[in-house]
């Protein structure tokens, strides 16, 4: 649901019944008919990952995709920097091998890159970060009007995602995927809009 009517972080309210069904499919399974051999069997199912664009990534994962800590993989060690009135993410070279020639090149942002790639956090480490903070209640709750101090100021978590209610979710290596098709379309639209100076479609 795009636009102002989007549920945003409140998507978890709508996912409650789905999560209950998924937990049942994982733990107990469901009696299913196999048409190929004419027999019944107990089928179990699990969610492998979600597939979303970047804003929906933030809604599903609980990690805000705005500001200097946008990158969920970088976590507390971001690659962002201020560029006049905007934020730039210039540290992609840190993911290259340590001896890659591009790390020592100054052709990209005038600096060399000596940082190692971000650490891969386990599900338990992520849950520890999430549980160390307090969050707003779901919906238009009166308490949401009061400013709440997040005890974990260095992180970008906005909620504990309901996906962690699934017993296997924290053990997954990859929990969320980015929908490349939509991202490429947006980048292409902005690139063409900038080159052709299309009103409302150009980016400086």
PDB file of N, CA, C and O in Angstrom, residues 97-129:
ATOM      1  N   UNK A  97      38.206  -7.302  -1.612  1.00  0.00           N
ATOM      2  CA  UNK A  97      39.317  -7.986  -0.933  1.00  0.00           C
ATOM      3  C   UNK A  97      40.357  -6.996  -0.430  1.00  0.00           C
ATOM      4  O   UNK A  97      40.543  -5.909  -0.998  1.00  0.00           O
ATOM      5  N   UNK A  98      41.061  -7.356   0.637  1.00  0.00           N
ATOM      6  CA  UNK A  98      42.003  -6.443   1.295  1.00  0.00           C
ATOM      7  C   UNK A  98      43.094  -5.946   0.347  1.00  0.00           C
ATOM      8  O   UNK A  98      43.581  -4.828   0.465  1.00  0.00           O
ATOM      9  N   UNK A  99      43.506  -6.769  -0.632  1.00  0.00           N
ATOM     10  CA  UNK A  99      44.603  -6.396  -1.535  1.00  0.00           C
ATOM     11  C   UNK A  99      44.115  -5.868  -2.879  1.00  0.00           C
ATOM     12  O   UNK A  99      44.896  -5.769  -3.834  1.00  0.00           O
ATOM     13  N   UNK A 100      42.845  -5.512  -2.982  1.00  0.00           N
ATOM     14  CA  UNK A 100      42.306  -5.027  -4.255  1.00  0.00           C
ATOM     15  C   UNK A 100      42.888  -3.656  -4.578  1.00  0.00           C
ATOM     16  O   UNK A 100      43.020  -2.794  -3.709  1.00  0.00           O
ATOM     17  N   UNK A 101      43.229  -3.438  -5.854  1.00  0.00           N
ATOM     18  CA  UNK A 101      43.880  -2.184  -6.256  1.00  0.00           C
ATOM     19  C   UNK A 101      42.962  -0.972  -6.081  1.00  0.00           C
ATOM     20  O   UNK A 101      43.449   0.143  -5.884  1.00  0.00           O
ATOM     21  N   UNK A 102      41.675  -1.152  -6.174  1.00  0.00           N
ATOM     22  CA  UNK A 102      40.759  -0.018  -6.027  1.00  0.00           C
ATOM     23  C   UNK A 102      40.760   0.529  -4.611  1.00  0.00           C
ATOM     24  O   UNK A 102      40.367   1.666  -4.393  1.00  0.00           O
ATOM     25  N   UNK A 103      41.200  -0.260  -3.637  1.00  0.00           N
ATOM     26  CA  UNK A 103      41.225   0.226  -2.258  1.00  0.00           C
ATOM     27  C   UNK A 103      42.245   1.353  -2.086  1.00  0.00           C
ATOM     28  O   UNK A 103      42.044   2.249  -1.274  1.00  0.00           O
ATOM     29  N   UNK A 104      43.321   1.304  -2.829  1.00  0.00           N
ATOM     30  CA  UNK A 104      44.367   2.316  -2.703  1.00  0.00           C
ATOM     31  C   UNK A 104      44.208   3.444  -3.729  1.00  0.00           C
ATOM     32  O   UNK A 104      45.003   4.372  -3.742  1.00  0.00           O
ATOM     33  N   UNK A 105      43.217   3.337  -4.599  1.00  0.00           N
ATOM     34  CA  UNK A 105      42.989   4.369  -5.609  1.00  0.00           C
ATOM     35  C   UNK A 105      42.240   5.548  -5.006  1.00  0.00           C
ATOM     36  O   UNK A 105      41.349   5.385  -4.175  1.00  0.00           O
ATOM     37  N   UNK A 106      42.604   6.757  -5.427  1.00  0.00           N
ATOM     38  CA  UNK A 106      41.925   7.975  -4.970  1.00  0.00           C
ATOM     39  C   UNK A 106      40.979   8.536  -6.030  1.00  0.00           C
ATOM     40  O   UNK A 106      40.542   9.672  -5.933  1.00  0.00           O
ATOM     41  N   UNK A 107      40.650   7.712  -7.041  1.00  0.00           N
ATOM     42  CA  UNK A 107      39.808   8.177  -8.125  1.00  0.00           C
ATOM     43  C   UNK A 107      38.337   8.265  -7.733  1.00  0.00           C
ATOM     44  O   UNK A 107      37.544   8.899  -8.426  1.00  0.00           O
ATOM     45  N   UNK A 108      37.947   7.656  -6.642  1.00  0.00           N
ATOM     46  CA  UNK A 108      36.530   7.573  -6.294  1.00  0.00           C
ATOM     47  C   UNK A 108      36.076   8.778  -5.468  1.00  0.00           C
ATOM     48  O   UNK A 108      35.206   9.530  -5.881  1.00  0.00           O
ATOM     49  N   UNK A 109      36.661   8.950  -4.291  1.00  0.00           N
ATOM     50  CA  UNK A 109      36.281  10.076  -3.440  1.00  0.00           C
ATOM     51  C   UNK A 109      37.500  10.831  -2.915  1.00  0.00           C
ATOM     52  O   UNK A 109      37.406  11.558  -1.936  1.00  0.00           O
ATOM     53  N   UNK A 110      38.636  10.625  -3.570  1.00  0.00           N
ATOM     54  CA  UNK A 110      39.848  11.323  -3.165  1.00  0.00           C
ATOM     55  C   UNK A 110      40.544  10.707  -1.967  1.00  0.00           C
ATOM     56  O   UNK A 110      41.504  11.274  -1.453  1.00  0.00           O
ATOM     57  N   UNK A 111      40.083   9.563  -1.519  1.00  0.00           N
ATOM     58  CA  UNK A 111      40.665   8.915  -0.345  1.00  0.00           C
ATOM     59  C   UNK A 111      40.895   7.434  -0.621  1.00  0.00           C
ATOM     60  O   UNK A 111      40.246   6.848  -1.484  1.00  0.00           O
ATOM     61  N   UNK A 112      41.821   6.858   0.119  1.00  0.00           N
ATOM     62  CA  UNK A 112      42.021   5.418   0.059  1.00  0.00           C
ATOM     63  C   UNK A 112      41.095   4.743   1.075  1.00  0.00           C
ATOM     64  O   UNK A 112      40.601   5.391   1.999  1.00  0.00           O
ATOM     65  N   UNK A 113      40.858   3.465   0.894  1.00  0.00           N
ATOM     66  CA  UNK A 113      39.956   2.720   1.770  1.00  0.00           C
ATOM     67  C   UNK A 113      40.720   1.593   2.462  1.00  0.00           C
ATOM     68  O   UNK A 113      41.208   0.674   1.814  1.00  0.00           O
ATOM     69  N   UNK A 114      40.849   1.700   3.785  1.00  0.00           N
ATOM     70  CA  UNK A 114      41.593   0.691   4.541  1.00  0.00           C
ATOM     71  C   UNK A 114      40.709  -0.075   5.525  1.00  0.00           C
ATOM     72  O   UNK A 114      41.189  -0.972   6.201  1.00  0.00           O
ATOM     73  N   UNK A 115      39.446   0.281   5.600  1.00  0.00           N
ATOM     74  CA  UNK A 115      38.563  -0.409   6.541  1.00  0.00           C
ATOM     75  C   UNK A 115      38.202  -1.800   6.027  1.00  0.00           C
ATOM     76  O   UNK A 115      38.097  -2.030   4.818  1.00  0.00           O
ATOM     77  N   UNK A 116      38.012  -2.714   6.940  1.00  0.00           N
ATOM     78  CA  UNK A 116      37.560  -4.049   6.563  1.00  0.00           C
ATOM     79  C   UNK A 116      36.047  -4.025   6.394  1.00  0.00           C
ATOM     80  O   UNK A 116      35.371  -3.094   6.844  1.00  0.00           O
ATOM     81  N   UNK A 117      35.508  -5.042   5.758  1.00  0.00           N
ATOM     82  CA  UNK A 117      34.063  -5.081   5.544  1.00  0.00           C
ATOM     83  C   UNK A 117      33.345  -5.282   6.878  1.00  0.00           C
ATOM     84  O   UNK A 117      33.927  -5.805   7.834  1.00  0.00           O
ATOM     85  N   UNK A 118      32.090  -4.867   6.959  1.00  0.00           N
ATOM     86  CA  UNK A 118      31.352  -4.987   8.218  1.00  0.00           C
ATOM     87  C   UNK A 118      31.233  -6.442   8.668  1.00  0.00           C
ATOM     88  O   UNK A 118      31.206  -7.361   7.851  1.00  0.00           O
ATOM     89  N   UNK A 119      31.154  -6.646   9.973  1.00  0.00           N
ATOM     90  CA  UNK A 119      30.999  -7.988  10.516  1.00  0.00           C
ATOM     91  C   UNK A 119      29.583  -8.500  10.257  1.00  0.00           C
ATOM     92  O   UNK A 119      28.621  -7.731  10.279  1.00  0.00           O
ATOM     93  N   UNK A 120      29.484  -9.786   9.993  1.00  0.00           N
ATOM     94  CA  UNK A 120      28.173 -10.419   9.847  1.00  0.00           C
ATOM     95  C   UNK A 120      27.649 -10.762  11.238  1.00  0.00           C
ATOM     96  O   UNK A 120      28.203 -11.636  11.919  1.00  0.00           O
ATOM     97  N   UNK A 121      26.592 -10.071  11.661  1.00  0.00           N
ATOM     98  CA  UNK A 121      26.040 -10.303  12.987  1.00  0.00           C
ATOM     99  C   UNK A 121      25.125 -11.520  12.972  1.00  0.00           C
ATOM    100  O   UNK A 121      24.380 -11.741  12.016  1.00  0.00           O
ATOM    101  N   UNK A 122      25.165 -12.297  14.017  1.00  0.00           N
ATOM    102  CA  UNK A 122      24.273 -13.444  14.146  1.00  0.00           C
ATOM    103  C   UNK A 122      22.888 -12.965  14.561  1.00  0.00           C
ATOM    104  O   UNK A 122      22.708 -11.820  14.995  1.00  0.00           O
ATOM    105  N   UNK A 123      21.904 -13.858  14.455  1.00  0.00           N
ATOM    106  CA  UNK A 123      20.561 -13.519  14.883  1.00  0.00           C
ATOM    107  C   UNK A 123      20.494 -13.177  16.358  1.00  0.00           C
ATOM    108  O   UNK A 123      19.758 -12.275  16.773  1.00  0.00           O
ATOM    109  N   UNK A 124      21.280 -13.872  17.183  1.00  0.00           N
ATOM    110  CA  UNK A 124      21.302 -13.591  18.619  1.00  0.00           C
ATOM    111  C   UNK A 124      21.871 -12.204  18.898  1.00  0.00           C
ATOM    112  O   UNK A 124      21.384 -11.488  19.784  1.00  0.00           O
ATOM    113  N   UNK A 125      22.913 -11.801  18.151  1.00  0.00           N
ATOM    114  CA  UNK A 125      23.490 -10.475  18.340  1.00  0.00           C
ATOM    115  C   UNK A 125      22.502  -9.383  17.924  1.00  0.00           C
ATOM    116  O   UNK A 125      22.403  -8.341  18.587  1.00  0.00           O
ATOM    117  N   UNK A 126      21.775  -9.627  16.835  1.00  0.00           N
ATOM    118  CA  UNK A 126      20.776  -8.658  16.389  1.00  0.00           C
ATOM    119  C   UNK A 126      19.653  -8.534  17.412  1.00  0.00           C
ATOM    120  O   UNK A 126      19.220  -7.426  17.762  1.00  0.00           O
ATOM    121  N   UNK A 127      19.187  -9.663  17.928  1.00  0.00           N
ATOM    122  CA  UNK A 127      18.128  -9.630  18.937  1.00  0.00           C
ATOM    123  C   UNK A 127      18.594  -8.929  20.202  1.00  0.00           C
ATOM    124  O   UNK A 127      17.812  -8.229  20.858  1.00  0.00           O
ATOM    125  N   UNK A 128      19.863  -9.077  20.538  1.00  0.00           N
ATOM    126  CA  UNK A 128      20.401  -8.383  21.712  1.00  0.00           C
ATOM    127  C   UNK A 128      20.345  -6.874  21.514  1.00  0.00           C
ATOM    128  O   UNK A 128      19.995  -6.130  22.433  1.00  0.00           O
ATOM    129  N   UNK A 129      20.681  -6.412  20.303  1.00  0.00           N
ATOM    130  CA  UNK A 129      20.579  -4.982  20.002  1.00  0.00           C
ATOM    131  C   UNK A 129      19.128  -4.518  20.078  1.00  0.00           C
ATOM    132  O   UNK A 129      18.821  -3.478  20.671  1.00  0.00           O
TER     133      UNK A 129
END
